[in-house]
XYZ file of C-alpha atoms in Angstrom:
659
model
C -7.671 -5.195 2.558
C -10.636 -7.451 3.166
C -12.153 -7.832 6.545
C -14.539 -10.908 7.736
C -17.067 -10.432 10.659
C -17.565 -14.134 10.795
C -19.390 -15.752 13.752
C -18.202 -13.001 15.990
C -21.571 -11.153 15.860
C -23.263 -13.839 17.871
C -21.069 -13.260 20.901
C -22.184 -9.434 21.027
C -24.630 -8.221 23.726
C -24.774 -4.733 22.142
C -27.825 -3.793 20.091
C -27.050 -2.553 16.693
C -29.250 -0.327 14.506
C -31.831 -2.377 12.622
C -33.624 -1.922 9.347
C -37.281 -1.308 9.510
C -39.703 -1.828 6.698
C -40.086 2.113 6.430
C -36.388 2.379 5.856
C -34.843 5.523 4.056
C -35.117 5.535 0.361
C -31.480 5.979 -0.361
C -30.204 2.636 -1.440
C -26.771 1.593 -2.682
C -24.659 -1.413 -3.354
C -21.510 -0.188 -1.462
C -21.017 2.389 1.133
C -17.520 3.721 1.572
C -16.888 5.382 4.803
C -13.943 7.945 4.648
C -12.439 10.258 1.986
C -8.720 9.590 2.483
C -6.573 7.567 0.281
C -8.235 4.336 1.099
C -11.619 5.581 0.789
C -11.046 7.441 -2.546
C -9.558 4.214 -4.231
C -12.403 1.949 -2.576
C -15.101 4.267 -3.704
C -13.694 4.412 -7.349
C -12.956 0.653 -7.164
C -16.462 -0.477 -6.112
C -18.024 1.838 -8.859
C -15.765 0.546 -11.706
C -17.278 -2.924 -11.069
C -20.602 -1.525 -11.823
C -22.114 -1.476 -8.276
C -23.938 1.600 -7.258
C -21.542 3.397 -4.723
C -21.812 6.010 -2.029
C -18.726 7.775 -0.579
C -19.691 9.048 2.976
C -17.200 11.535 4.484
C -17.595 14.198 7.414
C -16.595 16.886 5.033
C -16.254 16.698 1.293
C -14.058 19.519 0.851
C -11.340 17.233 2.653
C -11.520 14.369 0.249
C -7.951 13.530 -0.976
C -6.375 15.568 1.630
C -2.650 14.737 2.325
C -2.698 14.588 6.180
C 0.910 14.400 6.574
C 3.789 14.760 4.173
C 3.383 16.494 0.723
C 4.820 13.456 -1.236
C 3.864 10.139 -2.690
C 5.649 6.923 -3.555
C 9.180 6.099 -2.277
C 10.869 2.799 -1.557
C 8.285 -0.024 -1.936
C 5.573 2.435 -1.814
C 6.139 3.601 -5.289
C 5.501 0.006 -6.465
C 2.195 -0.107 -4.593
C 1.110 3.025 -6.431
C 2.051 1.392 -9.727
C -0.084 -1.689 -8.571
C -3.254 0.602 -7.788
C -2.802 2.082 -11.149
C -2.498 -1.007 -12.939
C -5.987 -2.034 -11.473
C -7.157 1.327 -12.893
C -6.897 3.315 -9.581
C -6.724 7.051 -9.208
C -3.598 8.007 -6.940
C -0.865 7.532 -9.694
C -2.756 9.552 -12.212
C -3.602 12.395 -9.731
C 0.165 12.426 -8.811
C 1.296 12.843 -12.253
C -0.968 15.877 -12.461
C -0.097 17.371 -9.101
C 3.506 16.443 -8.665
C 6.168 19.278 -8.474
C 9.211 17.323 -8.145
C 9.892 13.757 -9.459
C 12.587 11.439 -8.568
C 13.433 7.760 -9.295
C 14.942 6.395 -5.969
C 17.587 3.679 -6.212
C 18.366 4.281 -9.890
C 21.999 3.490 -9.429
C 20.970 -0.049 -8.290
C 18.938 -2.641 -10.139
C 15.521 -2.135 -11.443
C 13.970 -4.406 -8.842
C 14.508 -1.841 -6.156
C 13.728 1.405 -8.457
C 11.252 3.352 -6.619
C 9.259 6.463 -7.992
C 8.786 9.260 -5.738
C 7.214 12.782 -6.016
C 6.671 15.948 -4.182
C 3.094 16.849 -4.603
C 1.421 20.396 -4.322
C -1.373 19.618 -1.740
C -3.895 22.064 -3.121
C -3.504 20.301 -6.736
C -3.625 16.833 -5.569
C -7.033 17.422 -3.437
C -8.390 19.147 -6.287
C -7.495 16.683 -9.032
C -8.712 13.717 -6.752
C -12.000 15.520 -6.246
C -12.360 16.370 -9.776
C -11.678 12.695 -10.601
C -14.319 11.338 -8.167
C -17.084 14.110 -8.886
C -17.823 12.664 -12.294
C -16.941 9.127 -11.612
C -19.826 6.654 -13.050
C -21.836 4.984 -10.360
C -20.437 6.984 -7.667
C -22.186 9.493 -5.335
C -20.660 11.605 -2.580
C -22.513 12.457 0.693
C -21.370 14.476 3.704
C -22.284 12.608 7.052
C -20.748 10.874 10.019
C -21.505 7.187 10.403
C -22.517 6.363 13.923
C -23.564 2.744 13.640
C -23.660 -0.362 11.288
C -27.162 -1.448 10.254
C -27.565 -5.048 10.465
C -30.381 -7.637 9.490
C -30.881 -11.408 9.508
C -29.011 -13.293 6.868
C -31.059 -15.599 4.650
C -28.427 -18.400 5.715
C -29.121 -17.675 9.402
C -32.603 -16.630 9.929
C -32.412 -16.778 13.605
C -30.081 -13.920 13.607
C -27.031 -15.800 15.009
C -25.115 -14.458 12.018
C -26.441 -11.054 10.926
C -25.442 -9.303 7.730
C -24.746 -5.769 6.897
C -27.874 -3.988 5.533
C -26.551 -0.428 5.678
C -25.115 2.365 7.888
C -26.793 4.969 10.463
C -25.458 8.349 10.552
C -25.239 10.505 13.499
C -28.205 12.583 12.070
C -30.365 9.427 12.591
C -30.599 9.007 8.686
C -30.255 5.339 7.359
C -28.641 4.432 4.094
C -29.127 0.942 2.860
C -26.610 -1.139 1.258
C -25.164 -4.698 1.139
C -21.574 -3.859 1.453
C -19.588 -1.354 3.755
C -16.107 -0.424 3.361
C -14.539 1.224 6.328
C -11.655 3.660 5.543
C -11.664 5.892 8.751
C -7.651 6.296 8.918
C -6.750 8.061 12.310
C -10.206 9.363 12.789
C -11.293 6.001 14.661
C -11.613 7.491 18.077
C -8.787 9.634 17.221
C -6.968 11.780 19.942
C -4.186 14.589 19.274
C -1.382 14.889 21.668
C 0.680 18.166 21.974
C 3.007 18.029 25.139
C 0.842 17.010 27.904
C -2.531 18.121 26.114
C -4.670 15.476 24.550
C -8.080 16.155 22.929
C -10.227 14.316 20.468
C -9.625 14.740 16.878
C -8.796 12.673 13.716
C -6.819 15.482 12.297
C -6.060 18.865 13.501
C -9.263 20.903 13.566
C -11.524 17.751 12.588
C -13.613 15.872 14.742
C -12.780 11.894 15.418
C -15.292 9.004 14.429
C -16.468 7.610 17.848
C -19.552 5.447 17.364
C -17.975 3.085 14.712
C -15.257 2.006 17.296
C -18.306 0.810 19.574
C -19.868 -1.170 16.648
C -16.635 -2.799 15.656
C -15.844 -3.792 19.305
C -19.324 -5.113 19.795
C -18.871 -7.022 16.678
C -16.155 -9.243 18.293
C -13.134 -7.409 16.706
C -10.117 -6.864 19.043
C -9.444 -3.181 18.848
C -5.795 -1.889 19.646
C -4.358 1.722 19.748
C -1.514 2.975 17.433
C 0.378 6.106 17.113
C 1.634 8.356 14.425
C 2.380 12.081 14.064
C 3.159 14.930 11.761
C 5.792 17.751 11.993
C 5.306 21.372 12.377
C 4.726 23.614 9.215
C 7.376 26.286 8.837
C 7.115 29.776 7.109
C 9.287 29.525 4.011
C 10.464 33.170 4.183
C 11.941 32.384 7.655
C 14.406 29.835 6.566
C 17.964 30.128 5.297
C 18.452 28.027 2.352
C 21.829 29.414 1.214
C 23.842 26.783 3.202
C 21.836 23.640 2.557
C 22.099 20.818 0.037
C 19.955 21.171 -2.886
C 17.847 18.189 -4.269
C 16.557 18.809 -7.969
C 14.042 16.461 -9.618
C 14.855 14.268 -12.360
C 15.328 15.968 -15.787
C 12.975 13.591 -17.510
C 10.491 12.560 -14.910
C 9.035 8.774 -15.041
C 5.196 9.177 -14.859
C 3.635 7.119 -12.043
C 0.712 6.093 -14.265
C 1.077 3.709 -17.153
C -1.777 5.896 -18.646
C 0.639 8.782 -19.227
C 3.921 9.428 -21.395
C 4.875 12.552 -19.205
C 3.838 14.352 -16.218
C 2.147 17.857 -16.068
C 4.913 19.882 -14.369
C 7.912 18.359 -15.866
C 9.351 21.801 -16.709
C 8.413 23.397 -13.583
C 9.849 21.180 -10.872
C 10.845 22.705 -7.370
C 13.635 21.710 -5.239
C 13.984 20.333 -1.750
C 16.789 20.966 0.926
C 18.729 18.772 3.158
C 19.654 19.553 6.546
C 20.360 17.598 9.857
C 19.499 17.698 13.490
C 22.344 18.628 15.975
C 23.376 17.537 19.410
C 21.663 20.617 20.769
C 18.472 19.376 19.184
C 18.928 16.032 20.899
C 19.654 17.770 24.234
C 16.288 19.645 23.996
C 14.350 16.422 23.321
C 15.927 14.635 26.288
C 15.361 17.696 28.586
C 11.755 17.762 27.966
C 10.804 14.059 27.250
C 8.899 13.974 30.531
C 6.573 16.827 29.086
C 5.391 14.580 26.239
C 2.250 12.404 26.961
C 2.739 10.779 23.386
C 5.924 9.350 24.294
C 5.080 8.486 27.734
C 2.048 6.258 26.506
C 2.853 2.436 25.645
C 1.057 2.596 22.321
C 3.189 1.564 19.368
C 4.444 4.267 16.855
C 5.884 3.900 13.505
C 9.227 2.045 13.468
C 10.255 3.310 9.778
C 8.929 7.030 10.213
C 9.454 7.440 13.853
C 9.069 10.690 15.758
C 12.171 12.689 16.562
C 11.793 11.736 20.236
C 11.662 8.072 19.458
C 14.871 8.499 17.120
C 16.717 10.349 19.907
C 15.762 7.766 22.572
C 16.301 4.696 20.213
C 19.589 5.769 18.881
C 21.577 7.684 21.629
C 24.766 7.139 19.848
C 23.841 9.173 16.823
C 24.585 12.863 16.947
C 22.416 13.908 13.960
C 19.434 12.707 11.912
C 18.793 13.804 8.218
C 15.899 16.380 7.728
C 14.342 17.171 4.311
C 12.767 20.525 3.820
C 10.031 19.971 1.313
C 7.745 22.601 -0.299
C 4.002 22.091 0.259
C 3.007 23.660 -3.102
C 3.615 26.310 -5.826
C 1.695 29.082 -4.035
C 2.354 27.753 -0.443
C 4.427 29.708 1.918
C 4.737 26.633 4.144
C 7.731 24.036 4.281
C 7.192 20.501 5.521
C 10.331 19.466 7.688
C 10.505 15.766 7.027
C 12.228 14.117 9.840
C 11.209 16.494 12.585
C 7.857 14.897 13.587
C 7.467 15.333 17.278
C 4.713 16.009 19.861
C 6.544 18.404 22.187
C 4.807 21.333 23.927
C 4.613 24.278 21.724
C 6.866 26.391 23.942
C 9.493 23.741 23.222
C 8.886 23.359 19.530
C 10.355 26.680 18.343
C 13.449 26.247 20.464
C 13.791 22.601 19.139
C 13.381 23.651 15.363
C 15.812 26.604 15.667
C 18.478 24.352 16.801
C 18.748 22.861 13.288
C 20.983 24.406 10.640
C 19.063 26.548 8.191
C 16.184 27.149 10.833
C 17.946 29.454 13.250
C 15.145 32.004 12.774
C 12.425 29.854 11.763
C 8.662 30.731 12.412
C 6.576 27.764 13.416
C 3.125 28.324 11.607
C 1.266 25.289 12.911
C 2.669 23.006 15.803
C 3.709 19.375 15.377
C 1.427 16.903 16.983
C 0.963 13.109 17.685
C -2.118 11.375 17.043
C -3.369 8.161 18.647
C -6.139 6.196 17.093
C -8.059 2.699 17.130
C -7.262 -0.098 14.782
C -8.412 -3.616 14.342
C -6.149 -6.506 14.740
C -5.703 -7.520 11.075
C -5.231 -11.146 12.112
C -8.980 -11.302 12.495
C -9.702 -10.340 8.992
C -10.125 -12.692 6.050
C -9.622 -12.436 2.323
C -13.138 -13.193 1.306
C -15.473 -10.662 3.122
C -18.620 -11.863 4.662
C -21.154 -10.870 5.471
C -20.539 -7.481 3.879
C -17.980 -5.661 5.844
C -14.568 -4.518 4.483
C -11.746 -2.526 6.240
C -9.022 -0.701 4.349
C -6.112 1.613 5.577
C -5.008 2.558 8.888
C -7.591 0.842 10.685
C -5.846 -2.365 9.656
C -2.649 -1.057 11.198
C -0.685 0.354 8.311
C 0.812 3.632 7.917
C 1.196 5.532 4.738
C -0.829 6.946 1.804
C 0.243 4.225 -0.566
C -0.567 1.329 1.774
C -3.940 2.836 2.388
C -4.569 3.215 -1.463
C -3.263 -0.404 -2.096
C -5.999 -1.756 0.437
C -8.514 0.395 -0.577
C -8.529 -0.613 -4.273
C -8.783 -4.251 -3.263
C -11.433 -3.536 -0.704
C -13.473 -1.562 -2.993
C -13.468 -3.839 -5.841
C -14.251 -6.791 -3.715
C -16.957 -4.972 -2.275
C -18.367 -4.227 -5.678
C -17.978 -7.726 -6.780
C -19.575 -9.160 -3.707
C -22.564 -6.735 -4.026
C -23.064 -8.158 -7.661
C -22.575 -11.782 -6.514
C -19.352 -12.070 -8.619
C -16.263 -13.768 -7.486
C -13.495 -11.663 -5.794
C -10.278 -10.319 -6.651
C -7.270 -12.286 -4.962
C -3.763 -10.816 -5.012
C -1.234 -13.308 -3.568
C 2.151 -12.678 -2.598
C 3.316 -13.803 -5.897
C 1.243 -11.295 -7.741
C 1.999 -8.162 -6.278
C 3.330 -6.077 -3.328
C -0.385 -5.280 -2.418
C -0.719 -9.348 -1.840
C 2.394 -9.126 0.241
C 1.021 -6.472 2.394
C -2.281 -8.159 2.751
C -0.769 -11.544 3.578
C 1.742 -9.997 6.134
C -1.217 -8.270 7.887
C -3.694 -11.221 7.967
C -1.116 -13.767 8.955
C 1.297 -11.733 11.217
C -0.864 -8.661 12.207
C 0.549 -5.130 13.097
C 2.310 -4.722 16.498
C 3.344 -1.366 15.171
C 2.308 0.599 12.199
C 2.949 -1.448 8.964
C 5.090 0.129 6.242
C 5.664 -1.614 2.845
C 9.362 -2.116 1.685
C 10.975 -4.061 -1.227
C 12.650 -6.246 1.355
C 9.318 -7.798 2.384
C 8.771 -9.623 -0.819
C 10.429 -12.840 -1.528
C 9.902 -12.240 -5.391
C 10.934 -8.575 -5.863
C 12.789 -9.509 -9.146
C 9.335 -10.413 -10.478
C 7.366 -7.675 -8.626
C 8.942 -4.594 -9.884
C 7.539 -1.159 -10.284
C 7.920 -1.280 -14.045
C 5.714 -4.198 -14.910
C 2.710 -3.783 -12.521
C 0.383 -3.550 -15.348
C 1.660 -6.829 -16.993
C 1.052 -8.453 -13.495
C -2.418 -7.007 -12.585
C -4.231 -5.281 -15.240
C -5.642 -8.457 -17.078
C -6.615 -9.913 -13.822
C -8.742 -6.799 -12.844
C -10.069 -6.698 -16.307
C -11.241 -10.120 -16.124
C -13.550 -9.228 -13.124
C -14.985 -6.162 -14.702
C -12.771 -3.652 -12.716
C -10.652 -2.061 -15.391
C -12.055 0.365 -18.104
C -11.874 0.213 -21.726
C -9.455 3.147 -21.855
C -7.169 1.389 -19.527
C -7.500 -1.953 -21.256
C -6.734 -0.474 -24.779
C -3.614 1.116 -23.493
C -2.613 -1.751 -21.815
C -3.069 -4.042 -25.029
C -1.129 -1.351 -26.825
C 1.815 -1.313 -24.463
C 1.959 -5.071 -24.208
C 1.913 -5.392 -28.043
C 4.604 -2.795 -28.425
C 6.790 -4.537 -25.669
C 6.399 -7.797 -27.397
C 7.217 -6.382 -30.902
C 10.511 -4.641 -29.636
C 11.686 -7.833 -27.801
C 11.148 -9.868 -30.946
C 12.971 -7.251 -32.816
C 15.979 -7.642 -30.676
C 15.775 -11.479 -30.432
C 15.606 -11.579 -34.312
C 18.943 -9.675 -34.812
C 21.614 -12.375 -33.958
C 25.281 -11.475 -34.906
C 28.791 -13.143 -34.380
C 31.325 -11.618 -31.803
C 33.172 -10.167 -34.852
C 29.997 -8.444 -36.080
C 29.272 -7.126 -32.650
C 32.915 -5.860 -32.423
C 32.502 -4.265 -35.932
C 29.693 -2.109 -34.547
C 31.718 -0.978 -31.622
C 30.712 -3.580 -28.878
C 33.428 -5.128 -26.727
C 32.643 -8.764 -27.014
C 34.960 -11.818 -26.481
C 35.802 -13.828 -29.745
C 34.259 -17.107 -28.392
C 32.323 -17.987 -31.575
C 29.005 -17.740 -29.851
C 26.241 -16.171 -31.736
C 24.225 -13.548 -29.638
C 21.036 -11.627 -30.174
C 20.626 -8.077 -29.396
C 18.311 -8.984 -26.635
C 21.162 -11.217 -25.051
C 23.430 -8.207 -25.444
C 21.461 -6.161 -23.071
C 22.294 -8.567 -20.190
C 25.748 -7.248 -20.222
C 25.925 -4.283 -17.714
C 27.790 -2.087 -20.128
C 25.446 -2.164 -23.032
C 22.381 0.222 -23.047
C 19.457 -0.263 -25.426
C 20.077 3.138 -26.994
C 23.505 1.867 -28.307
C 21.615 -0.637 -30.237
C 20.433 1.767 -32.637
C 23.295 1.650 -34.852
C 22.471 -2.002 -35.292
C 18.808 -1.673 -35.453
C 17.683 1.850 -36.631
C 13.935 0.897 -36.022
C 14.549 1.309 -32.159
C 14.791 5.057 -32.731
C 11.082 5.403 -33.301
C 10.261 3.410 -29.903
C 9.200 5.411 -26.975
C 11.905 5.642 -24.455
C 9.710 4.003 -21.669
C 9.158 1.176 -23.855
C 12.918 0.767 -24.349
C 13.615 0.905 -20.590
C 10.940 -1.836 -19.949
C 12.473 -4.010 -22.767
C 15.884 -3.533 -21.470
C 14.832 -4.284 -17.778
C 13.245 -7.681 -18.845
C 16.343 -8.588 -20.641
C 18.577 -7.832 -17.606
C 16.327 -9.778 -15.334
C 15.517 -12.669 -17.660
C 18.013 -15.119 -16.366
C 17.216 -14.199 -12.803
C 13.361 -14.907 -13.342
C 14.024 -18.272 -14.735
C 15.514 -19.332 -11.283
C 12.744 -17.284 -9.460
C 10.135 -19.128 -11.430
C 11.002 -22.342 -9.772
C 10.340 -20.704 -6.395
C 7.084 -19.166 -7.541
C 6.064 -22.676 -8.732
C 6.625 -24.143 -5.155
C 4.942 -21.257 -3.551
C 1.808 -21.622 -5.633
C 1.578 -25.263 -4.794
C 1.439 -24.264 -1.149
C -1.250 -21.578 -1.932
C -3.386 -23.938 -3.727
C -3.382 -26.472 -1.034
C -6.536 -24.901 0.736
C -7.277 -25.205 4.486
C -11.021 -24.878 5.492
C -11.377 -21.461 7.220
C -13.726 -23.349 9.592
C -11.415 -26.257 10.361
C -11.645 -27.535 13.953
C -7.829 -27.864 14.757
C -8.659 -30.119 17.626
C -9.131 -32.860 14.965
C -5.658 -32.441 13.501
C -3.564 -34.922 15.139
C 0.066 -33.939 16.347
C -0.324 -30.286 16.835
C 0.577 -28.640 20.242
C -1.806 -26.745 21.956
C 0.073 -23.495 21.370
C 0.010 -24.200 17.601
C -3.632 -25.171 17.717
C -4.450 -21.859 19.566
C -2.415 -19.711 16.871
C -4.206 -21.523 13.906
C -7.586 -21.006 15.453
C -6.989 -17.303 15.768
C -5.394 -16.614 12.383
C -7.275 -19.211 10.438
C -5.032 -19.364 7.443
C -6.679 -20.293 4.026
C -3.793 -22.114 2.663
C -0.698 -24.265 3.746
C 1.371 -21.168 2.447
C -0.328 -18.735 4.839
C 0.110 -21.263 7.568
C 3.851 -21.709 7.053
C 4.289 -17.769 7.306
C 2.660 -17.720 10.835
C 4.671 -16.804 13.673
C 5.317 -19.754 16.042
C 4.571 -22.453 13.377
C 7.069 -25.192 13.944
C 8.401 -27.800 11.261
C 6.730 -30.855 13.003
C 3.416 -29.029 13.169
C 3.736 -28.282 9.511
C 4.184 -31.895 8.839
C 0.932 -32.800 10.514
C -1.004 -29.943 9.041
C 0.285 -30.825 5.608
C -0.852 -34.371 5.869
C -4.291 -33.366 7.090
C -4.582 -30.900 4.118
C -3.373 -33.343 1.511
C -5.848 -35.919 2.819
C -8.813 -33.527 3.062
C -8.258 -31.972 -0.367
C -7.918 -35.502 -1.693
C -11.217 -36.658 -0.239
C -12.927 -33.801 -2.131
C -11.418 -34.989 -5.382
C -12.435 -38.656 -4.747
C -12.130 -41.642 -2.521
C -9.476 -43.391 -4.423
C -7.180 -40.451 -4.425
C -7.650 -40.084 -0.822
C -6.616 -43.593 -0.166
C -3.420 -43.011 -2.123
C -2.746 -39.945 -0.087
C -3.302 -41.987 3.177
C -0.782 -44.629 1.989
C 1.676 -42.164 1.020
């Protein structure tokens, strides 16, 4: 996620740290603050561009920590991870190494909504992520808590009305210079934990929050808000009766998250998860103690799509039960994560509450559930092109989830590195990927509640599938110098093999009678069909074509699956390509970020106010704004066409005016 300070600095009366001529000798191109999922991807992304990068975190031993659920991926989220991987990010490769159960969600439906998901071993995930970062070229890791931003005069604004980032100041007083800062503080930004009526400062249980940065951002003119999330208790595995619960096993042939892998490390050693549900007694306990829960009494917004148990009971009073998944935390862990039982009830209530759930009648609570409240920036104040040197990624922008954080982190990190090296930025539009959808949603609509990615948020989900993220994004990342040689060589090999197999299938053209002789039920309509066209029929699997094309037997199953998916969606994609062309026409019709909307005739005062606040960079982004009326779009479209035409020449501008 890219964030822009813009001219808001000049409205601040707060004095920032400044860089003296005797500054500390530590100097970097990019400083990344925070070692969570956004910070890990941002640090690696910036380093891949060639920028000298520093990852700053309060405790390097917690880098890559899974703060909440021991899983990665899921509906929409799995596609985000594949896109991060396509840009040479880390989380997919680490998940393949640390996963202990793999499952492709929605496999019974179309490939457009297939979503890879994995249970992961917490210790293994953290270990593999730290190992990956510890040897990463151009990257250093330093323990420290950032207290303030260091600003200096911009060459474009010597009067200091628009100072630019020059570094960061730690709470120790140490100053580290850099031209770009990526803030990835997660729930640590003025974080506060809630258990019952108790509240105390922390970003995660047992870890101090980041306080100074909130003041820096607020003084810089950013509008800060408060959001809530939470995590369930951790339960002793040996106190749970699994015998009566529904078992969920992993896929027999797991599909790796990373395009760099043909298999996953623990395919032959997967663990089971178990399904149970809450009961009416569970809900009665919640209702009886709701007044003892400060987290619920507060007016801050919590996640709609991963809500606390209190929120589910109050929001859906007609439901007598809610699904709970009991998930192992690792191979050598004695803990179970009860997914679906997040709450912030008093500790004396929690054990009673959990014991009302089937299978948990004698459960022991090892660590209590808690809620956490933290600062976030209104993402509508952010821009796609970061100036003057400040980037934000992750929960600070109002999102929830590891995968959403990783998606923002990889883009922010790459763009911070590119900005430090004075190279053009990486821009991912809604037509390019789920990452682009997420960034656009946040910038245009903001986040009134923690934002979570779903396939349904994308208008082009038949094109933006989890299986083709590399074909969509790897070449784009390589062109900007953010994709390694190893990734690029693997991508070229995969792309060539897909093209070879596709051409092989297209070159095999048979009559209906010939297809029938090979055992395929085809109408005798006289139409010649290629093997590629045959794959569009629901009852034809690509493996069945080996009788016609024996060469397919030597092709990797993952390549066969991708080719079949392309064949199935080919006719749909042709229709969607027309929508994409219209979308790109709107996206390429630029709006000046500094446009004075008072000069655009015909706009209502309300629309002018919204446009001035969001400052969309294209007609497409303006269309997606809340409160945008059709008549206002006509006036804005006329203005955009006229101003864009003037830039291209006076004659074209006159033609536009006449039209």
